[in-house]
XYZ file of C-alpha atoms in Angstrom:
593
model
C 79.562 84.710 87.437
C 75.213 83.954 88.367
C 76.669 81.670 90.667
C 79.251 83.984 92.399
C 76.169 86.375 93.138
C 74.450 83.692 94.783
C 77.078 83.477 96.952
C 76.803 86.949 97.857
C 74.880 86.968 101.272
C 72.679 90.363 99.883
C 72.171 88.772 97.078
C 71.079 84.806 98.239
C 67.589 85.701 98.478
C 67.273 86.623 95.313
C 65.727 83.964 92.048
C 67.628 83.068 89.238
C 65.928 85.917 87.235
C 67.277 88.868 89.403
C 70.543 87.297 89.608
C 70.289 86.908 85.621
C 69.706 90.533 85.373
C 72.694 91.383 87.585
C 75.270 89.417 85.895
C 74.235 91.222 82.259
C 74.039 94.600 84.290
C 77.620 94.126 86.874
C 81.193 94.011 85.071
C 84.352 92.399 86.647
C 86.964 93.858 87.282
C 90.298 92.320 88.568
C 93.433 94.415 91.296
C 96.076 92.923 91.372
C 97.172 92.475 94.888
C 98.297 96.218 96.501
C 97.173 98.327 93.629
C 94.034 100.251 94.612
C 90.700 100.145 94.094
C 89.113 103.632 94.961
C 91.377 106.474 96.050
C 90.393 109.125 98.245
C 89.274 112.115 96.769
C 88.077 110.364 93.679
C 84.318 110.453 92.757
C 82.046 107.829 94.061
C 80.452 107.057 90.568
C 80.402 103.093 90.791
C 79.509 100.418 93.393
C 81.788 97.336 93.930
C 80.810 93.993 95.219
C 83.676 91.584 95.981
C 83.721 88.141 94.956
C 87.135 87.206 95.427
C 90.068 88.193 97.572
C 90.406 91.136 100.551
C 90.773 94.397 100.659
C 91.599 97.066 103.441
C 89.833 100.437 104.452
C 93.002 103.254 104.824
C 91.871 106.599 105.817
C 94.493 109.528 104.521
C 96.519 109.768 107.775
C 96.895 105.831 107.018
C 94.838 104.508 110.084
C 93.517 100.974 108.719
C 90.202 101.377 109.534
C 88.255 97.760 108.108
C 88.938 95.257 105.893
C 86.540 93.644 103.657
C 86.305 90.617 102.189
C 83.884 88.456 99.487
C 80.326 88.957 99.511
C 80.933 92.442 100.873
C 80.281 95.411 99.416
C 82.229 98.347 98.862
C 82.300 102.481 98.711
C 78.517 102.283 99.238
C 77.809 104.657 101.173
C 79.571 107.467 98.941
C 77.493 105.969 96.138
C 74.179 106.182 97.533
C 75.019 109.891 99.292
C 76.655 111.466 95.771
C 79.835 112.091 97.266
C 83.614 111.639 97.120
C 85.080 108.913 98.962
C 86.526 109.151 102.123
C 89.377 106.743 102.238
C 91.455 104.464 99.889
C 90.244 101.027 99.734
C 93.496 98.926 98.543
C 93.857 94.974 97.837
C 95.421 92.791 100.464
C 95.559 90.264 97.470
C 94.619 89.556 94.375
C 90.963 90.412 93.620
C 87.874 90.018 91.678
C 85.132 92.643 92.282
C 82.168 93.517 90.617
C 81.677 96.890 89.160
C 77.988 98.261 88.892
C 78.113 101.997 87.783
C 74.960 104.869 88.156
C 72.920 103.769 85.218
C 73.651 100.207 85.339
C 72.573 100.019 89.433
C 69.023 102.939 88.556
C 68.180 100.561 85.439
C 68.036 97.375 87.936
C 67.097 97.742 91.252
C 63.829 99.339 88.984
C 63.358 96.489 87.839
C 64.009 93.912 90.666
C 63.925 96.231 93.848
C 64.936 93.345 95.778
C 68.630 94.065 94.630
C 68.684 97.832 96.653
C 67.094 95.790 99.823
C 69.776 93.526 100.131
C 72.056 95.847 99.475
C 70.623 98.053 101.968
C 70.851 95.664 104.443
C 74.429 94.817 103.814
C 74.937 98.692 104.247
C 72.926 98.589 107.998
C 74.366 96.359 109.227
C 78.305 96.901 108.575
C 77.117 100.254 110.022
C 75.898 98.516 113.057
C 79.119 97.149 113.559
C 80.593 99.740 113.116
C 79.026 101.949 115.653
C 79.513 98.888 118.430
C 83.196 98.792 117.821
C 84.233 102.154 116.733
C 88.247 102.174 118.132
C 90.796 101.457 116.427
C 90.677 98.115 114.423
C 92.439 95.106 116.449
C 94.296 92.951 115.134
C 92.856 89.925 112.827
C 94.774 86.790 111.597
C 94.502 86.113 108.210
C 92.730 83.085 106.688
C 95.667 82.698 103.774
C 99.218 83.295 104.481
C 102.294 83.068 102.951
C 105.251 81.560 104.000
C 108.376 82.889 101.736
C 112.172 82.229 103.726
C 114.066 85.736 104.021
C 117.322 86.765 102.714
C 117.370 83.843 100.263
C 117.807 81.173 102.537
C 115.627 77.711 102.965
C 112.930 76.217 104.745
C 114.545 73.922 107.694
C 113.486 70.334 106.429
C 109.923 69.556 107.417
C 109.071 73.502 109.337
C 106.166 74.062 107.438
C 104.881 71.123 108.092
C 105.571 71.442 111.345
C 104.068 74.882 111.764
C 100.877 73.367 109.900
C 100.398 70.768 112.536
C 99.715 73.129 114.953
C 98.070 75.368 113.239
C 96.111 72.237 113.270
C 95.635 72.399 116.546
C 93.362 75.477 116.356
C 91.127 75.459 113.541
C 91.631 73.120 109.484
C 94.269 74.602 108.286
C 95.979 73.646 104.696
C 99.756 73.837 102.572
C 99.444 74.779 99.385
C 102.710 74.379 97.589
C 103.451 74.732 93.447
C 102.860 71.018 92.899
C 99.221 71.999 93.614
C 99.034 74.339 91.250
C 95.611 73.458 89.143
C 96.891 72.854 85.907
C 95.595 74.962 83.060
C 95.463 78.060 85.884
C 97.825 81.155 85.006
C 99.471 82.358 88.558
C 99.129 85.366 87.384
C 95.745 84.754 85.712
C 92.382 85.759 87.504
C 91.461 82.265 87.918
C 94.689 81.695 90.270
C 92.398 83.681 92.799
C 89.348 82.332 92.396
C 90.782 78.718 93.206
C 91.928 80.093 96.105
C 88.943 81.679 96.929
C 86.758 78.209 96.710
C 89.383 76.759 98.947
C 89.206 79.434 101.163
C 84.893 79.461 101.622
C 85.804 75.510 102.301
C 86.947 77.171 105.686
C 90.391 75.870 105.680
C 92.886 78.144 106.499
C 95.370 78.756 103.425
C 98.807 78.229 103.949
C 100.936 79.246 100.884
C 104.480 78.331 100.093
C 107.438 80.020 98.569
C 108.849 77.532 96.350
C 112.027 79.504 94.296
C 109.622 79.296 91.518
C 109.178 83.721 90.380
C 105.544 82.811 89.629
C 104.314 80.936 91.953
C 106.015 83.232 94.677
C 105.294 86.332 93.022
C 101.509 85.100 92.486
C 101.081 83.602 96.425
C 102.131 86.971 97.701
C 99.665 89.144 96.178
C 96.843 87.083 96.730
C 97.662 86.458 100.655
C 96.161 88.181 103.327
C 99.321 87.933 105.825
C 103.079 87.799 105.011
C 105.548 85.559 107.596
C 108.588 85.655 106.420
C 111.044 82.969 108.043
C 115.038 83.390 109.283
C 117.583 81.816 110.444
C 118.516 84.271 113.144
C 122.815 83.155 113.494
C 122.876 84.253 109.563
C 125.361 86.676 108.603
C 123.363 87.758 105.202
C 119.874 89.105 106.196
C 119.666 91.589 103.193
C 116.416 91.483 101.454
C 116.421 88.779 99.224
C 114.025 89.951 95.825
C 110.684 88.500 96.305
C 110.953 89.696 99.937
C 111.615 93.739 97.737
C 108.713 92.321 95.697
C 105.986 90.902 99.017
C 106.725 93.300 101.698
C 105.275 96.862 100.375
C 102.159 94.349 99.101
C 101.246 94.516 103.232
C 100.249 96.603 105.839
C 103.060 96.730 109.079
C 100.172 94.630 110.283
C 100.451 92.278 108.578
C 103.981 90.914 108.018
C 105.611 88.982 110.565
C 108.887 87.457 111.032
C 109.805 83.846 112.806
C 113.745 83.561 113.469
C 115.021 79.912 114.008
C 117.434 78.311 115.524
C 118.844 75.253 116.238
C 118.314 74.328 119.784
C 116.092 76.369 122.561
C 119.787 76.796 124.863
C 121.114 78.304 121.775
C 121.501 82.374 122.958
C 118.452 84.447 120.703
C 120.935 87.502 119.584
C 121.155 90.077 116.638
C 117.491 89.726 116.156
C 117.542 93.579 115.261
C 119.212 93.408 112.444
C 116.920 91.227 110.992
C 114.108 93.464 111.771
C 115.439 96.674 110.292
C 114.204 97.284 107.214
C 111.114 94.536 107.202
C 108.799 96.753 109.207
C 107.024 94.320 110.689
C 104.376 94.056 113.261
C 105.242 90.656 114.926
C 107.983 88.028 115.440
C 108.750 85.127 116.913
C 111.678 82.948 117.386
C 111.315 78.923 117.413
C 113.970 76.717 118.511
C 113.281 73.511 116.636
C 113.678 71.430 118.939
C 110.479 72.945 120.981
C 107.632 72.123 119.891
C 106.221 74.176 122.322
C 107.206 76.886 120.303
C 105.649 76.087 117.377
C 102.573 76.042 119.006
C 102.980 79.394 120.014
C 103.655 80.630 116.771
C 100.097 79.036 115.618
C 98.048 80.637 117.910
C 99.830 83.980 116.966
C 98.913 82.772 113.072
C 95.124 81.750 114.796
C 94.234 84.566 116.676
C 94.454 82.679 119.898
C 97.586 84.178 121.214
C 97.301 84.653 124.936
C 97.774 88.071 126.546
C 98.653 88.956 129.899
C 98.627 92.452 130.639
C 99.656 93.340 134.030
C 99.025 96.885 136.006
C 101.298 99.378 138.042
C 101.766 99.294 141.627
C 105.074 98.563 142.491
C 105.025 96.049 145.221
C 101.576 95.293 144.999
C 103.431 94.326 141.667
C 104.448 91.109 143.395
C 101.260 89.815 142.922
C 101.459 89.593 139.333
C 104.072 86.753 139.711
C 102.020 84.502 141.559
C 99.037 84.983 138.992
C 101.343 84.057 135.593
C 102.759 80.917 137.970
C 99.011 79.439 138.794
C 97.958 80.644 134.545
C 101.747 77.889 133.605
C 101.322 75.707 135.975
C 97.551 75.285 135.231
C 98.498 74.373 131.246
C 97.115 78.304 130.248
C 100.474 79.194 128.339
C 101.262 82.812 128.333
C 102.431 84.306 124.790
C 102.874 87.813 124.837
C 103.462 90.116 128.098
C 102.681 93.372 128.382
C 102.558 95.942 131.505
C 103.158 99.067 132.972
C 105.093 99.909 136.152
C 105.871 97.492 138.010
C 103.930 94.888 135.577
C 106.676 96.210 133.287
C 108.889 94.611 135.363
C 107.421 91.697 136.427
C 106.357 90.677 132.523
C 109.630 91.128 131.358
C 111.436 89.209 133.327
C 109.218 86.245 132.878
C 109.566 87.393 128.897
C 112.785 86.892 129.339
C 112.076 83.072 130.297
C 112.513 83.479 134.365
C 110.628 81.331 136.172
C 108.408 82.610 138.551
C 109.985 82.173 142.019
C 113.858 83.501 140.178
C 111.401 86.331 139.304
C 110.023 86.641 142.955
C 113.468 86.079 144.546
C 115.191 88.851 141.861
C 112.677 91.495 143.590
C 113.761 90.599 146.826
C 117.194 90.309 146.402
C 116.921 94.489 144.611
C 114.469 95.804 147.125
C 115.411 94.248 150.556
C 118.353 93.188 149.946
C 120.202 95.868 148.268
C 118.157 98.273 149.218
C 117.319 99.745 145.577
C 115.170 102.077 146.363
C 115.849 103.187 149.877
C 118.599 105.911 149.372
C 117.629 109.635 149.594
C 119.466 112.624 147.391
C 119.217 116.516 146.896
C 115.536 116.651 145.622
C 116.318 118.403 143.165
C 115.471 115.800 140.405
C 113.733 113.335 142.231
C 113.942 112.117 146.435
C 115.579 109.380 145.234
C 119.349 108.408 144.799
C 118.360 106.620 141.144
C 121.959 104.962 140.979
C 121.361 101.588 142.979
C 118.204 101.271 141.255
C 120.123 101.382 138.018
C 122.921 99.012 138.917
C 120.473 96.611 140.130
C 117.928 96.956 136.902
C 121.108 96.555 134.814
C 122.265 93.804 136.442
C 119.134 91.697 136.547
C 117.444 92.756 133.026
C 120.873 92.946 131.607
C 121.207 94.960 127.968
C 119.115 92.646 126.823
C 117.371 93.776 123.620
C 113.530 93.310 123.890
C 113.931 92.044 120.305
C 115.993 89.197 121.470
C 113.918 88.115 124.238
C 111.909 84.236 123.683
C 107.965 85.268 124.529
C 106.684 89.138 122.717
C 106.793 91.816 125.547
C 105.647 95.215 125.525
C 106.325 97.820 128.328
C 104.249 101.428 128.868
C 105.830 104.886 129.779
C 104.096 108.359 129.435
C 105.921 110.955 127.394
C 106.361 113.840 128.767
C 107.565 115.517 125.839
C 105.072 114.696 123.112
C 102.194 114.249 126.214
C 101.257 110.841 124.620
C 101.801 107.149 125.406
C 105.541 104.924 124.859
C 105.652 101.702 124.248
C 108.371 99.505 124.006
C 108.883 96.649 122.070
C 112.942 97.635 121.290
C 116.005 98.591 122.507
C 117.316 97.374 126.040
C 114.891 95.259 128.337
C 115.869 97.132 131.870
C 116.025 100.569 130.114
C 111.518 99.719 129.703
C 111.674 98.712 132.879
C 113.484 101.437 134.499
C 111.350 104.535 132.263
C 107.821 102.418 132.753
C 108.566 102.448 136.845
C 109.844 106.154 136.831
C 107.879 106.861 139.818
C 107.132 111.502 138.735
C 109.702 113.579 141.826
C 110.196 110.097 143.313
C 112.367 108.796 140.298
C 113.765 111.454 137.954
C 112.678 110.688 134.682
C 114.219 108.664 132.546
C 116.102 110.184 129.340
C 115.704 108.181 125.548
C 118.764 108.495 123.396
C 116.994 110.641 121.520
C 115.988 113.161 124.151
C 111.959 112.126 124.746
C 111.892 112.644 128.742
C 109.699 109.430 130.164
C 108.543 108.587 133.219
C 105.953 106.026 134.777
C 103.213 104.576 132.086
C 100.584 105.039 135.138
C 100.787 108.825 134.390
C 98.358 107.985 131.125
C 97.630 104.031 130.693
C 98.111 101.865 133.510
C 96.385 98.572 132.257
C 97.382 98.952 128.434
C 94.450 96.753 127.230
C 94.571 98.459 123.786
C 98.384 98.213 123.148
C 97.697 94.579 123.764
C 94.362 94.537 121.674
C 96.225 96.244 118.803
C 99.052 94.124 118.753
C 97.513 91.033 118.366
C 93.946 88.575 118.172
C 93.167 85.948 121.029
C 92.346 86.547 124.609
C 93.878 88.373 127.077
C 93.958 87.897 131.191
C 94.373 91.745 133.052
C 95.385 91.449 135.660
C 94.138 94.757 138.121
C 95.890 95.731 141.902
C 94.029 97.529 144.154
C 94.917 100.701 143.359
C 93.384 100.340 140.118
C 89.961 98.952 141.302
C 88.667 102.159 142.940
C 89.170 102.033 146.430
C 87.692 104.722 148.966
C 90.620 106.153 150.300
C 90.167 108.675 153.036
C 92.106 109.105 156.904
C 89.607 108.830 159.658
C 90.937 110.835 162.640
C 93.663 112.699 160.038
C 93.270 116.917 159.999
C 95.668 119.284 157.661
C 96.158 120.954 161.607
C 97.667 117.429 161.521
C 101.008 118.454 159.347
C 104.082 118.165 161.244
C 106.957 121.537 161.041
C 110.459 120.606 159.961
C 111.381 120.240 162.847
C 109.143 117.927 164.001
C 109.499 115.670 161.102
C 113.033 115.941 161.713
C 113.295 115.324 165.567
C 111.206 112.028 164.526
C 113.491 110.850 162.140
C 116.168 110.824 164.235
C 114.174 109.294 167.487
C 112.679 107.127 164.849
C 108.998 108.288 166.690
C 105.790 107.445 164.419
C 104.084 110.555 163.740
C 100.334 110.317 166.144
C 98.084 110.660 162.917
C 99.116 109.167 159.539
C 99.192 111.426 157.049
C 99.657 111.225 153.521
C 103.344 110.648 152.197
C 105.066 111.369 149.157
C 104.906 108.543 148.068
C 101.258 107.772 148.821
C 100.157 110.834 147.768
C 101.912 110.260 143.782
C 101.221 106.536 143.161
C 97.165 108.197 143.803
C 97.622 110.201 141.828
C 98.808 108.659 138.498
C 95.631 106.106 139.571
C 93.111 109.245 139.554
C 94.604 110.458 136.456
C 94.500 107.512 134.528
C 90.875 106.972 135.880
C 89.304 106.537 133.258
C 91.692 105.067 130.532
C 91.403 102.491 133.497
C 87.745 101.521 133.457
C 87.886 101.510 129.681
C 90.629 98.757 129.945
C 88.761 96.781 132.802
C 86.108 96.949 130.328
C 87.581 95.498 127.118
C 88.997 92.486 129.631
C 88.637 88.850 128.543
C 89.065 88.125 132.068
C 89.554 89.967 135.120
C 91.671 89.346 137.613
C 92.183 91.026 140.827
C 94.403 89.140 143.196
C 94.005 89.843 147.116
C 96.099 92.292 148.200
C 96.649 93.266 152.097
C 94.932 96.813 153.029
C 98.041 98.203 154.748
C 100.379 97.533 151.882
C 101.845 100.428 150.414
C 103.747 99.882 147.188
C 107.978 99.969 148.817
C 106.337 97.267 151.295
C 108.496 94.794 149.030
C 109.398 92.760 152.066
C 105.394 91.435 151.847
C 106.900 90.512 148.200
C 106.249 86.626 149.158
C 103.074 86.893 151.273
C 101.170 89.041 147.912
C 102.263 86.152 145.889
C 101.222 83.099 147.132
C 97.712 84.718 147.498
C 97.864 85.589 144.389
C 98.509 82.145 143.169
C 95.587 80.570 144.981
C 93.361 82.668 143.588
C 93.934 82.511 140.434
C 93.773 78.928 140.860
C 90.676 78.643 142.121
C 89.167 81.171 139.145
C 90.365 78.845 136.885
C 88.354 76.079 137.518
C 85.368 78.526 138.085
C 86.121 80.395 134.635
C 84.932 79.099 131.312
C 87.411 81.459 129.750
C 90.268 80.409 131.335
C 89.338 76.671 130.379
C 89.558 77.691 126.701
C 92.960 79.302 127.051
C 94.471 75.984 127.971
C 97.066 74.282 125.056
C 95.321 72.586 122.741
């Protein structure tokens, strides 16, 4: 045990006598994966030190706020203050801790004050880290991953080996199968967890592969940080297997992933939702067996290197998004996850479907220029514009494809007026997400969900949803902000309030197609600007959290309905982004391995 304590950072400087004293005072406790070490409200009568394994800290409201790994103390704040436990601490895999009761701690510290200094130093360091990032815990990939076939299926031949090779492009990784189980160590023993702990200390990411051996499969489920289920997309039977029923409850939703494989990239993706229902995974990925880049994309997610793009709203200004993404892809920077608001949700959704940048731009031209999707006025009861042409075009262009069936991960953001909160679209028809996310209040009627929620443009609350992307995945994110989000000054030099036209003058100007002498803000201008103001604080925070911030050039006179300028704006954004790639080291790091 003394050797174990020497590997704990808090005690690395202790001499042999101090380590020996800890050995005599601390008692080993084995915690099975999924079991609780401490519970909220309990008396803090012991201090724990993690030897092997991993734990997560969960508040009473279910929010996970921290992870605790080997070498870190558990429950130290309540222990030193003499209070009660302020959160649940649960093992995410089979773990071993050393328990120091209060009497044992007081006795040993009296003899070896350096022990107290070490523990308090670890506490201070953790508090400093918590203060620096006092937000929801961002996604973090596990070092030990359990791979289990879903619904009693089998891994395709060579699948796990190909996945492991892809992961090694982003760091060392090792496959472990039942054949690697050490002789003399039972899978349900403390020794099994210690064996994995020693391998993990070697710096490799461990991929534990299920084999159909019940003891092995259950043990790797209890000893992993992340669970990756692998299923054949087209298989009729999608019911959970016994090992899934055992394994899934051991993991938080944030640590569950589903891979849906199919034979060929050209095969259509349908029915993903039936695999997702009941498994409650955080992310799922589509992997055609004839597409090596798909394996590499999953490997980036598993390694914490997945590239995301977060796209702001801004109507026609959003055509700049197309040029940005085209430049990224042309310069070997793969995009693994698309997320956005309003126009960003529309552009990101098109590319998440697998459309090219050129096709996406043409689609926008066909919708808004040829079909005049946002030109038809209506009796202004629910909105100023009649949405029927817009809706027909969205259904025609995006179809009723479920977001779950997109080849790339995607989310769109709306504002839920029913709950006064952000609404994140991850399931359901893609065109619904695009329609809801772009529902400019008063310009278009709100979108109503099947549950009766009233959704309007996501820009009202979150025009640049970086936090949502960070909570969804680990890895760098390119944030594309548009001119209206950059805090530009909006003034009308010669226009006075007295310039406001009468009803008769407006009607006459419309009939004779006369341009007004003085520019006065239109309803569209006012509404789009009002949304920017209302979400200004969220926008500033989002820009501060960008790994890479791109603000492509947009003509100062361009407005949110000027779709005829789409090609010009896209090309300018493409050139701008290509130049930034050569200048910014972070963008260079995002290139495919």
